[in-house]
């Protein structure tokens, strides 16, 4: 049995949740979603419109080390991992605070592999214009995880710290957050991202030049990329966005109406599966 066949064939699973795998889309095909529970995988696009039930068993297993934990930290880690892994440090969320150069990186080898790699500063439209950064290899996954409908890479830099310094400049003029309720309602208006890029680059010209002088002219490059459109499998957007939460109610069920970002959209409400990484669930599709 091929992997592809097993993904489409399974309609029940049990295991700790991982963030969904989302494969890129084009104008004709929406993004392809795979729900992951432990080693089991369920292709969700084929089940749009079907009844889907997820029941949290009460167990939570750290997404990094697998040990049982009563509470999850930073979307799926046990407390010891949360306190010791570089990927759980605050500098991952605020890359401009990278402290590798001070010799205090929690895991220098991990940092070298993940942070000292080319990063991209991009504009995206998830619930309006936003700026973001990510490792180059994480595109377009990052945009799909955020539920962006459009995205445009604008600058490439040598490492994560520099991406944070550039993003900080842009954040004077544009937000870096997604309003998830607006993103899920689906009435997000298209934006002329190349025009926004040109406007922002012109406005920040002097500050970018000063930053280049500081980190090296070659470290920050302007990209001449074309905007990307992203499409999601959705039968119907929710009128009112109500969110499900395994901590409040272990059973989440309803008719699967759509998938956007890391959200399942049911006719009964929505759930951000990323938030519940490591939560052991039983999944059933009818
Ligand atoms: Zn752990």
PDB file of C-alpha atoms and ligand atoms in Angstrom:
ATOM      1  CA  UNK A   1       0.000   0.000   0.000  1.00  0.00           C
ATOM      2  CA  UNK A   2       1.473   3.338  -0.988  1.00  0.00           C
ATOM      3  CA  UNK A   3       1.656   6.257   1.438  1.00  0.00           C
ATOM      4  CA  UNK A   4      -0.687   8.261  -0.717  1.00  0.00           C
ATOM      5  CA  UNK A   5      -3.322   5.548  -0.627  1.00  0.00           C
ATOM      6  CA  UNK A   6      -3.131   5.100   3.138  1.00  0.00           C
ATOM      7  CA  UNK A   7      -3.562   8.839   3.693  1.00  0.00           C
ATOM      8  CA  UNK A   8      -6.787   8.919   1.694  1.00  0.00           C
ATOM      9  CA  UNK A   9      -8.082   5.626   3.045  1.00  0.00           C
ATOM     10  CA  UNK A  10      -7.934   6.113   6.819  1.00  0.00           C
ATOM     11  CA  UNK A  11     -11.001   7.564   8.519  1.00  0.00           C
ATOM     12  CA  UNK A  12     -10.170   6.858  12.162  1.00  0.00           C
ATOM     13  CA  UNK A  13      -7.043   7.456  14.206  1.00  0.00           C
ATOM     14  CA  UNK A  14      -5.782   7.806  17.749  1.00  0.00           C
ATOM     15  CA  UNK A  15      -2.687   9.602  18.945  1.00  0.00           C
ATOM     16  CA  UNK A  16      -1.206  12.923  20.019  1.00  0.00           C
ATOM     17  CA  UNK A  17      -2.042  15.767  17.627  1.00  0.00           C
ATOM     18  CA  UNK A  18       0.632  17.381  15.504  1.00  0.00           C
ATOM     19  CA  UNK A  19       0.121  20.506  13.483  1.00  0.00           C
ATOM     20  CA  UNK A  20      -1.617  19.670  10.237  1.00  0.00           C
ATOM     21  CA  UNK A  21       0.460  19.206   7.128  1.00  0.00           C
ATOM     22  CA  UNK A  22      -0.688  21.605   4.439  1.00  0.00           C
ATOM     23  CA  UNK A  23       0.515  21.104   0.876  1.00  0.00           C
ATOM     24  CA  UNK A  24       0.504  24.126  -1.421  1.00  0.00           C
ATOM     25  CA  UNK A  25      -2.288  24.952  -3.781  1.00  0.00           C
ATOM     26  CA  UNK A  26      -2.668  26.528  -7.169  1.00  0.00           C
ATOM     27  CA  UNK A  27      -5.540  28.397  -8.748  1.00  0.00           C
ATOM     28  CA  UNK A  28      -7.375  25.146  -9.593  1.00  0.00           C
ATOM     29  CA  UNK A  29      -6.631  23.076  -6.473  1.00  0.00           C
ATOM     30  CA  UNK A  30      -7.056  24.192  -2.877  1.00  0.00           C
ATOM     31  CA  UNK A  31      -4.385  23.417  -0.273  1.00  0.00           C
ATOM     32  CA  UNK A  32      -4.262  19.752   0.735  1.00  0.00           C
ATOM     33  CA  UNK A  33      -4.667  19.103   4.474  1.00  0.00           C
ATOM     34  CA  UNK A  34      -3.413  16.087   6.403  1.00  0.00           C
ATOM     35  CA  UNK A  35      -4.471  15.636  10.016  1.00  0.00           C
ATOM     36  CA  UNK A  36      -1.786  13.910  12.079  1.00  0.00           C
ATOM     37  CA  UNK A  37      -2.497  11.961  15.246  1.00  0.00           C
ATOM     38  CA  UNK A  38       0.648  10.150  16.365  1.00  0.00           C
ATOM     39  CA  UNK A  39       1.880   8.116  13.425  1.00  0.00           C
ATOM     40  CA  UNK A  40      -1.541   8.129  11.811  1.00  0.00           C
ATOM     41  CA  UNK A  41      -2.504  10.489   9.052  1.00  0.00           C
ATOM     42  CA  UNK A  42      -5.861  11.388   7.594  1.00  0.00           C
ATOM     43  CA  UNK A  43      -6.231  13.312   4.349  1.00  0.00           C
ATOM     44  CA  UNK A  44      -9.014  15.780   5.176  1.00  0.00           C
ATOM     45  CA  UNK A  45      -9.926  17.296   1.815  1.00  0.00           C
ATOM     46  CA  UNK A  46     -11.759  14.130   0.826  1.00  0.00           C
ATOM     47  CA  UNK A  47     -13.914  14.413   3.960  1.00  0.00           C
ATOM     48  CA  UNK A  48     -15.205  17.947   3.519  1.00  0.00           C
ATOM     49  CA  UNK A  49     -18.896  17.933   4.343  1.00  0.00           C
ATOM     50  CA  UNK A  50     -18.609  14.734   6.415  1.00  0.00           C
ATOM     51  CA  UNK A  51     -19.158  14.376  10.167  1.00  0.00           C
ATOM     52  CA  UNK A  52     -15.865  14.573  12.015  1.00  0.00           C
ATOM     53  CA  UNK A  53     -15.396  13.878  15.709  1.00  0.00           C
ATOM     54  CA  UNK A  54     -12.295  14.467  17.826  1.00  0.00           C
ATOM     55  CA  UNK A  55     -12.290  13.338  21.448  1.00  0.00           C
ATOM     56  CA  UNK A  56      -9.432  14.337  23.737  1.00  0.00           C
ATOM     57  CA  UNK A  57      -8.548  11.356  25.927  1.00  0.00           C
ATOM     58  CA  UNK A  58      -7.093  13.556  28.665  1.00  0.00           C
ATOM     59  CA  UNK A  59      -3.469  12.592  27.910  1.00  0.00           C
ATOM     60  CA  UNK A  60      -0.959  15.146  26.630  1.00  0.00           C
ATOM     61  CA  UNK A  61       2.420  14.042  25.255  1.00  0.00           C
ATOM     62  CA  UNK A  62       5.209  16.560  24.676  1.00  0.00           C
ATOM     63  CA  UNK A  63       5.656  17.117  20.928  1.00  0.00           C
ATOM     64  CA  UNK A  64       9.434  17.065  21.386  1.00  0.00           C
ATOM     65  CA  UNK A  65      10.256  14.291  23.874  1.00  0.00           C
ATOM     66  CA  UNK A  66       6.945  12.419  24.055  1.00  0.00           C
ATOM     67  CA  UNK A  67       6.758  12.357  27.860  1.00  0.00           C
ATOM     68  CA  UNK A  68       3.352  12.724  29.462  1.00  0.00           C
ATOM     69  CA  UNK A  69       2.632  16.198  30.765  1.00  0.00           C
ATOM     70  CA  UNK A  70      -0.338  17.495  32.741  1.00  0.00           C
ATOM     71  CA  UNK A  71      -0.214  20.827  30.952  1.00  0.00           C
ATOM     72  CA  UNK A  72       1.181  21.861  27.584  1.00  0.00           C
ATOM     73  CA  UNK A  73       3.504  24.837  27.174  1.00  0.00           C
ATOM     74  CA  UNK A  74       4.084  26.835  23.965  1.00  0.00           C
ATOM     75  CA  UNK A  75       1.581  24.737  21.963  1.00  0.00           C
ATOM     76  CA  UNK A  76       2.678  21.261  22.926  1.00  0.00           C
ATOM     77  CA  UNK A  77       5.868  21.074  24.990  1.00  0.00           C
ATOM     78  CA  UNK A  78       6.387  19.642  28.483  1.00  0.00           C
ATOM     79  CA  UNK A  79       7.781  22.064  31.059  1.00  0.00           C
ATOM     80  CA  UNK A  80      11.396  20.774  31.000  1.00  0.00           C
ATOM     81  CA  UNK A  81      11.496  21.069  27.171  1.00  0.00           C
ATOM     82  CA  UNK A  82       9.822  24.478  27.318  1.00  0.00           C
ATOM     83  CA  UNK A  83      12.558  25.702  29.656  1.00  0.00           C
ATOM     84  CA  UNK A  84      15.539  24.104  27.897  1.00  0.00           C
ATOM     85  CA  UNK A  85      14.977  23.963  24.120  1.00  0.00           C
ATOM     86  CA  UNK A  86      16.197  26.788  21.904  1.00  0.00           C
ATOM     87  CA  UNK A  87      13.005  26.438  19.830  1.00  0.00           C
ATOM     88  CA  UNK A  88      10.969  27.413  22.937  1.00  0.00           C
ATOM     89  CA  UNK A  89      13.101  30.453  23.825  1.00  0.00           C
ATOM     90  CA  UNK A  90      11.570  33.934  23.532  1.00  0.00           C
ATOM     91  CA  UNK A  91      14.091  34.866  20.814  1.00  0.00           C
ATOM     92  CA  UNK A  92      12.230  32.560  18.414  1.00  0.00           C
ATOM     93  CA  UNK A  93       9.152  34.776  18.693  1.00  0.00           C
ATOM     94  CA  UNK A  94      11.272  37.945  18.885  1.00  0.00           C
ATOM     95  CA  UNK A  95      14.223  37.163  16.592  1.00  0.00           C
ATOM     96  CA  UNK A  96      15.705  40.628  17.084  1.00  0.00           C
ATOM     97  CA  UNK A  97      16.573  39.461  20.633  1.00  0.00           C
ATOM     98  CA  UNK A  98      18.797  36.572  19.376  1.00  0.00           C
ATOM     99  CA  UNK A  99      21.542  36.163  21.980  1.00  0.00           C
ATOM    100  CA  UNK A 100      23.722  33.571  20.256  1.00  0.00           C
ATOM    101  CA  UNK A 101      26.581  36.092  19.998  1.00  0.00           C
ATOM    102  CA  UNK A 102      26.547  36.419  23.813  1.00  0.00           C
ATOM    103  CA  UNK A 103      27.280  32.700  24.121  1.00  0.00           C
ATOM    104  CA  UNK A 104      23.947  32.062  25.823  1.00  0.00           C
ATOM    105  CA  UNK A 105      22.061  30.187  23.092  1.00  0.00           C
ATOM    106  CA  UNK A 106      20.252  27.292  24.782  1.00  0.00           C
ATOM    107  CA  UNK A 107      21.379  24.911  22.029  1.00  0.00           C
ATOM    108  CA  UNK A 108      24.086  26.465  19.827  1.00  0.00           C
ATOM    109  CA  UNK A 109      24.056  23.559  17.350  1.00  0.00           C
ATOM    110  CA  UNK A 110      20.286  23.887  16.887  1.00  0.00           C
ATOM    111  CA  UNK A 111      20.672  27.633  16.478  1.00  0.00           C
ATOM    112  CA  UNK A 112      23.341  27.215  13.811  1.00  0.00           C
ATOM    113  CA  UNK A 113      21.128  24.803  11.899  1.00  0.00           C
ATOM    114  CA  UNK A 114      17.883  26.779  12.143  1.00  0.00           C
ATOM    115  CA  UNK A 115      18.684  30.446  12.814  1.00  0.00           C
ATOM    116  CA  UNK A 116      21.916  30.903  10.880  1.00  0.00           C
ATOM    117  CA  UNK A 117      20.172  30.152   7.611  1.00  0.00           C
ATOM    118  CA  UNK A 118      18.702  32.452   4.972  1.00  0.00           C
ATOM    119  CA  UNK A 119      15.474  34.044   6.190  1.00  0.00           C
ATOM    120  CA  UNK A 120      12.813  35.856   4.229  1.00  0.00           C
ATOM    121  CA  UNK A 121      10.867  38.961   5.214  1.00  0.00           C
ATOM    122  CA  UNK A 122       7.449  38.862   3.557  1.00  0.00           C
ATOM    123  CA  UNK A 123       4.168  40.690   3.300  1.00  0.00           C
ATOM    124  CA  UNK A 124       1.031  38.617   3.597  1.00  0.00           C
ATOM    125  CA  UNK A 125      -2.702  39.122   3.631  1.00  0.00           C
ATOM    126  CA  UNK A 126      -4.303  36.870   6.241  1.00  0.00           C
ATOM    127  CA  UNK A 127      -6.820  39.276   7.795  1.00  0.00           C
ATOM    128  CA  UNK A 128      -5.326  42.378   6.183  1.00  0.00           C
ATOM    129  CA  UNK A 129      -1.767  43.426   5.471  1.00  0.00           C
ATOM    130  CA  UNK A 130       0.930  42.035   7.748  1.00  0.00           C
ATOM    131  CA  UNK A 131       4.681  41.619   7.770  1.00  0.00           C
ATOM    132  CA  UNK A 132       6.348  38.373   8.770  1.00  0.00           C
ATOM    133  CA  UNK A 133       9.635  36.509   8.730  1.00  0.00           C
ATOM    134  CA  UNK A 134      10.502  32.876   8.285  1.00  0.00           C
ATOM    135  CA  UNK A 135      13.294  30.556   7.336  1.00  0.00           C
ATOM    136  CA  UNK A 136      13.429  30.400   3.548  1.00  0.00           C
ATOM    137  CA  UNK A 137      12.764  26.640   3.522  1.00  0.00           C
ATOM    138  CA  UNK A 138       9.489  27.192   5.450  1.00  0.00           C
ATOM    139  CA  UNK A 139       7.779  28.838   2.501  1.00  0.00           C
ATOM    140  CA  UNK A 140       4.965  28.488   1.545  1.00  0.00           C
ATOM    141  CA  UNK A 141       4.137  26.376   4.651  1.00  0.00           C
ATOM    142  CA  UNK A 142       4.325  29.400   6.923  1.00  0.00           C
ATOM    143  CA  UNK A 143       1.747  31.312   4.859  1.00  0.00           C
ATOM    144  CA  UNK A 144      -0.611  28.333   4.726  1.00  0.00           C
ATOM    145  CA  UNK A 145      -0.312  27.875   8.519  1.00  0.00           C
ATOM    146  CA  UNK A 146      -1.397  31.500   8.937  1.00  0.00           C
ATOM    147  CA  UNK A 147      -4.322  31.247   6.539  1.00  0.00           C
ATOM    148  CA  UNK A 148      -2.905  33.924   4.242  1.00  0.00           C
ATOM    149  CA  UNK A 149      -4.700  34.336   0.915  1.00  0.00           C
ATOM    150  CA  UNK A 150      -1.835  36.315  -0.647  1.00  0.00           C
ATOM    151  CA  UNK A 151       1.864  36.608   0.107  1.00  0.00           C
ATOM    152  CA  UNK A 152       4.938  38.287  -1.312  1.00  0.00           C
ATOM    153  CA  UNK A 153       8.570  37.749  -0.247  1.00  0.00           C
ATOM    154  CA  UNK A 154      10.271  41.153  -0.184  1.00  0.00           C
ATOM    155  CA  UNK A 155      13.732  40.776   1.379  1.00  0.00           C
ATOM    156  CA  UNK A 156      16.169  37.961   1.978  1.00  0.00           C
ATOM    157  CA  UNK A 157      18.650  38.144   4.842  1.00  0.00           C
ATOM    158  CA  UNK A 158      21.497  35.928   6.057  1.00  0.00           C
ATOM    159  CA  UNK A 159      20.095  34.879   9.427  1.00  0.00           C
ATOM    160  CA  UNK A 160      17.189  35.041  11.847  1.00  0.00           C
ATOM    161  CA  UNK A 161      18.548  37.924  13.919  1.00  0.00           C
ATOM    162  CA  UNK A 162      18.742  40.122  10.823  1.00  0.00           C
ATOM    163  CA  UNK A 163      15.203  39.158   9.830  1.00  0.00           C
ATOM    164  CA  UNK A 164      14.053  40.352  13.245  1.00  0.00           C
ATOM    165  CA  UNK A 165      15.897  43.647  12.882  1.00  0.00           C
ATOM    166  CA  UNK A 166      14.289  44.235   9.471  1.00  0.00           C
ATOM    167  CA  UNK A 167      10.851  43.195  10.700  1.00  0.00           C
ATOM    168  CA  UNK A 168      11.154  45.632  13.601  1.00  0.00           C
ATOM    169  CA  UNK A 169      11.566  48.455  11.085  1.00  0.00           C
ATOM    170  CA  UNK A 170       8.487  47.352   9.137  1.00  0.00           C
ATOM    171  CA  UNK A 171       6.427  47.000  12.304  1.00  0.00           C
ATOM    172  CA  UNK A 172       6.529  50.779  12.682  1.00  0.00           C
ATOM    173  CA  UNK A 173       4.244  50.876   9.648  1.00  0.00           C
ATOM    174  CA  UNK A 174       2.414  47.559   9.424  1.00  0.00           C
ATOM    175  CA  UNK A 175       1.171  44.938  11.865  1.00  0.00           C
ATOM    176  CA  UNK A 176       2.592  41.433  12.296  1.00  0.00           C
ATOM    177  CA  UNK A 177      -0.507  39.713  13.670  1.00  0.00           C
ATOM    178  CA  UNK A 178      -3.460  37.878  12.164  1.00  0.00           C
ATOM    179  CA  UNK A 179      -6.943  38.578  13.449  1.00  0.00           C
ATOM    180  CA  UNK A 180      -8.023  34.927  13.357  1.00  0.00           C
ATOM    181  CA  UNK A 181     -11.735  35.687  13.563  1.00  0.00           C
ATOM    182  CA  UNK A 182     -11.501  37.930  10.496  1.00  0.00           C
ATOM    183  CA  UNK A 183      -9.271  35.364   8.760  1.00  0.00           C
ATOM    184  CA  UNK A 184     -11.882  32.628   9.341  1.00  0.00           C
ATOM    185  CA  UNK A 185     -14.866  34.726   8.269  1.00  0.00           C
ATOM    186  CA  UNK A 186     -13.457  34.678   4.779  1.00  0.00           C
ATOM    187  CA  UNK A 187     -14.368  38.183   3.642  1.00  0.00           C
ATOM    188  CA  UNK A 188     -10.721  39.282   3.490  1.00  0.00           C
ATOM    189  CA  UNK A 189     -10.298  41.879   0.730  1.00  0.00           C
ATOM    190  CA  UNK A 190      -7.433  41.372  -1.734  1.00  0.00           C
ATOM    191  CA  UNK A 191      -4.440  43.698  -1.426  1.00  0.00           C
ATOM    192  CA  UNK A 192      -2.007  44.949  -4.072  1.00  0.00           C
ATOM    193  CA  UNK A 193       1.062  43.539  -2.309  1.00  0.00           C
ATOM    194  CA  UNK A 194       3.701  44.768  -4.831  1.00  0.00           C
ATOM    195  CA  UNK A 195       2.320  48.314  -4.390  1.00  0.00           C
ATOM    196  CA  UNK A 196       2.494  47.913  -0.596  1.00  0.00           C
ATOM    197  CA  UNK A 197       6.051  46.589  -0.873  1.00  0.00           C
ATOM    198  CA  UNK A 198       7.122  49.590  -2.963  1.00  0.00           C
ATOM    199  CA  UNK A 199       5.423  52.007  -0.564  1.00  0.00           C
ATOM    200  CA  UNK A 200       7.042  50.446   2.526  1.00  0.00           C
ATOM    201  CA  UNK A 201      10.511  50.070   0.985  1.00  0.00           C
ATOM    202  CA  UNK A 202      10.440  53.729  -0.055  1.00  0.00           C
ATOM    203  CA  UNK A 203       9.274  54.879   3.369  1.00  0.00           C
ATOM    204  CA  UNK A 204      11.918  52.789   5.168  1.00  0.00           C
ATOM    205  CA  UNK A 205      14.713  53.486   2.690  1.00  0.00           C
ATOM    206  CA  UNK A 206      16.960  55.390   5.086  1.00  0.00           C
ATOM    207  CA  UNK A 207      16.470  53.034   8.003  1.00  0.00           C
ATOM    208  CA  UNK A 208      17.173  50.010   5.808  1.00  0.00           C
ATOM    209  CA  UNK A 209      20.321  51.673   4.493  1.00  0.00           C
ATOM    210  CA  UNK A 210      21.485  52.321   8.060  1.00  0.00           C
ATOM    211  CA  UNK A 211      20.802  48.694   9.004  1.00  0.00           C
ATOM    212  CA  UNK A 212      22.750  47.467   5.956  1.00  0.00           C
ATOM    213  CA  UNK A 213      25.688  49.566   7.062  1.00  0.00           C
ATOM    214  CA  UNK A 214      25.515  47.916  10.435  1.00  0.00           C
ATOM    215  CA  UNK A 215      25.162  44.262   9.394  1.00  0.00           C
ATOM    216  CA  UNK A 216      26.845  44.363   5.972  1.00  0.00           C
ATOM    217  CA  UNK A 217      25.590  45.471   2.575  1.00  0.00           C
ATOM    218  CA  UNK A 218      25.445  41.876   1.285  1.00  0.00           C
ATOM    219  CA  UNK A 219      23.417  40.577   4.231  1.00  0.00           C
ATOM    220  CA  UNK A 220      20.106  42.153   3.195  1.00  0.00           C
ATOM    221  CA  UNK A 221      18.904  41.684  -0.372  1.00  0.00           C
ATOM    222  CA  UNK A 222      15.762  42.958  -2.042  1.00  0.00           C
ATOM    223  CA  UNK A 223      13.773  40.223  -3.803  1.00  0.00           C
ATOM    224  CA  UNK A 224      12.013  40.681  -7.122  1.00  0.00           C
ATOM    225  CA  UNK A 225       9.389  38.011  -6.422  1.00  0.00           C
ATOM    226  CA  UNK A 226       5.852  37.775  -7.734  1.00  0.00           C
ATOM    227  CA  UNK A 227       2.899  37.639  -5.350  1.00  0.00           C
ATOM    228  CA  UNK A 228       1.526  34.199  -4.494  1.00  0.00           C
ATOM    229  CA  UNK A 229      -2.159  33.379  -4.082  1.00  0.00           C
ATOM    230  CA  UNK A 230      -3.227  30.667  -1.661  1.00  0.00           C
ATOM    231  CA  UNK A 231      -6.510  28.794  -1.796  1.00  0.00           C
ATOM    232  CA  UNK A 232      -8.205  26.763   0.942  1.00  0.00           C
ATOM    233  CA  UNK A 233     -10.754  23.965   0.846  1.00  0.00           C
ATOM    234  CA  UNK A 234     -13.910  25.593   2.179  1.00  0.00           C
ATOM    235  CA  UNK A 235     -17.577  24.700   1.634  1.00  0.00           C
ATOM    236  CA  UNK A 236     -18.870  27.545   3.750  1.00  0.00           C
ATOM    237  CA  UNK A 237     -17.308  30.173   6.013  1.00  0.00           C
ATOM    238  CA  UNK A 238     -18.772  30.507   9.519  1.00  0.00           C
ATOM    239  CA  UNK A 239     -21.254  33.360  10.030  1.00  0.00           C
ATOM    240  CA  UNK A 240     -20.272  33.729  13.658  1.00  0.00           C
ATOM    241  CA  UNK A 241     -16.887  32.422  14.795  1.00  0.00           C
ATOM    242  CA  UNK A 242     -17.231  30.266  17.921  1.00  0.00           C
ATOM    243  CA  UNK A 243     -14.140  28.400  19.078  1.00  0.00           C
ATOM    244  CA  UNK A 244     -13.927  24.899  20.495  1.00  0.00           C
ATOM    245  CA  UNK A 245     -11.384  24.132  23.200  1.00  0.00           C
ATOM    246  CA  UNK A 246     -10.333  20.658  24.395  1.00  0.00           C
ATOM    247  CA  UNK A 247      -9.510  22.077  27.839  1.00  0.00           C
ATOM    248  CA  UNK A 248     -13.146  23.095  28.295  1.00  0.00           C
ATOM    249  CA  UNK A 249     -14.874  20.264  26.465  1.00  0.00           C
ATOM    250  CA  UNK A 250     -13.063  17.084  25.395  1.00  0.00           C
ATOM    251  CA  UNK A 251     -15.356  16.350  22.467  1.00  0.00           C
ATOM    252  CA  UNK A 252     -15.311  18.460  19.338  1.00  0.00           C
ATOM    253  CA  UNK A 253     -17.616  17.381  16.558  1.00  0.00           C
ATOM    254  CA  UNK A 254     -19.706  18.568  13.679  1.00  0.00           C
ATOM    255  CA  UNK A 255     -19.829  18.713   9.928  1.00  0.00           C
ATOM    256  CA  UNK A 256     -16.447  19.669   8.475  1.00  0.00           C
ATOM    257  CA  UNK A 257     -17.127  22.845   6.479  1.00  0.00           C
ATOM    258  CA  UNK A 258     -13.606  23.941   5.717  1.00  0.00           C
ATOM    259  CA  UNK A 259      -9.899  24.186   6.490  1.00  0.00           C
ATOM    260  CA  UNK A 260      -7.940  27.398   6.739  1.00  0.00           C
ATOM    261  CA  UNK A 261      -4.630  28.061   8.469  1.00  0.00           C
ATOM    262  CA  UNK A 262      -4.341  25.449  11.238  1.00  0.00           C
ATOM    263  CA  UNK A 263      -8.098  25.645  11.853  1.00  0.00           C
ATOM    264  CA  UNK A 264     -10.796  23.080  11.312  1.00  0.00           C
ATOM    265  CA  UNK A 265     -14.056  24.856  10.497  1.00  0.00           C
ATOM    266  CA  UNK A 266     -17.116  22.893  11.652  1.00  0.00           C
ATOM    267  CA  UNK A 267     -20.770  23.879  11.392  1.00  0.00           C
ATOM    268  CA  UNK A 268     -20.595  23.934  15.218  1.00  0.00           C
ATOM    269  CA  UNK A 269     -17.517  26.176  15.608  1.00  0.00           C
ATOM    270  CA  UNK A 270     -13.817  26.264  14.839  1.00  0.00           C
ATOM    271  CA  UNK A 271     -10.711  24.808  16.465  1.00  0.00           C
ATOM    272  CA  UNK A 272      -7.057  25.756  16.110  1.00  0.00           C
ATOM    273  CA  UNK A 273      -5.332  22.359  16.077  1.00  0.00           C
ATOM    274  CA  UNK A 274      -1.895  23.957  16.430  1.00  0.00           C
ATOM    275  CA  UNK A 275      -2.857  25.161  19.883  1.00  0.00           C
ATOM    276  CA  UNK A 276      -3.480  21.556  20.970  1.00  0.00           C
ATOM    277  CA  UNK A 277      -0.239  19.943  19.799  1.00  0.00           C
ATOM    278  CA  UNK A 278       0.492  16.854  21.895  1.00  0.00           C
ATOM    279  CA  UNK A 279      -3.129  16.374  22.976  1.00  0.00           C
ATOM    280  CA  UNK A 280      -4.024  12.732  22.485  1.00  0.00           C
ATOM    281  CA  UNK A 281      -7.248  12.460  20.511  1.00  0.00           C
ATOM    282  CA  UNK A 282      -9.464   9.818  19.007  1.00  0.00           C
ATOM    283  CA  UNK A 283     -10.550  10.864  15.543  1.00  0.00           C
ATOM    284  CA  UNK A 284     -13.555   9.434  13.728  1.00  0.00           C
ATOM    285  CA  UNK A 285     -15.087  10.385  10.412  1.00  0.00           C
ATOM    286  CA  UNK A 286     -18.554   9.223   9.366  1.00  0.00           C
TER     287      UNK A 286
HETATM  288 ZN1  LIG B   1       9.370  17.357  26.434  1.00  0.00          ZN
END
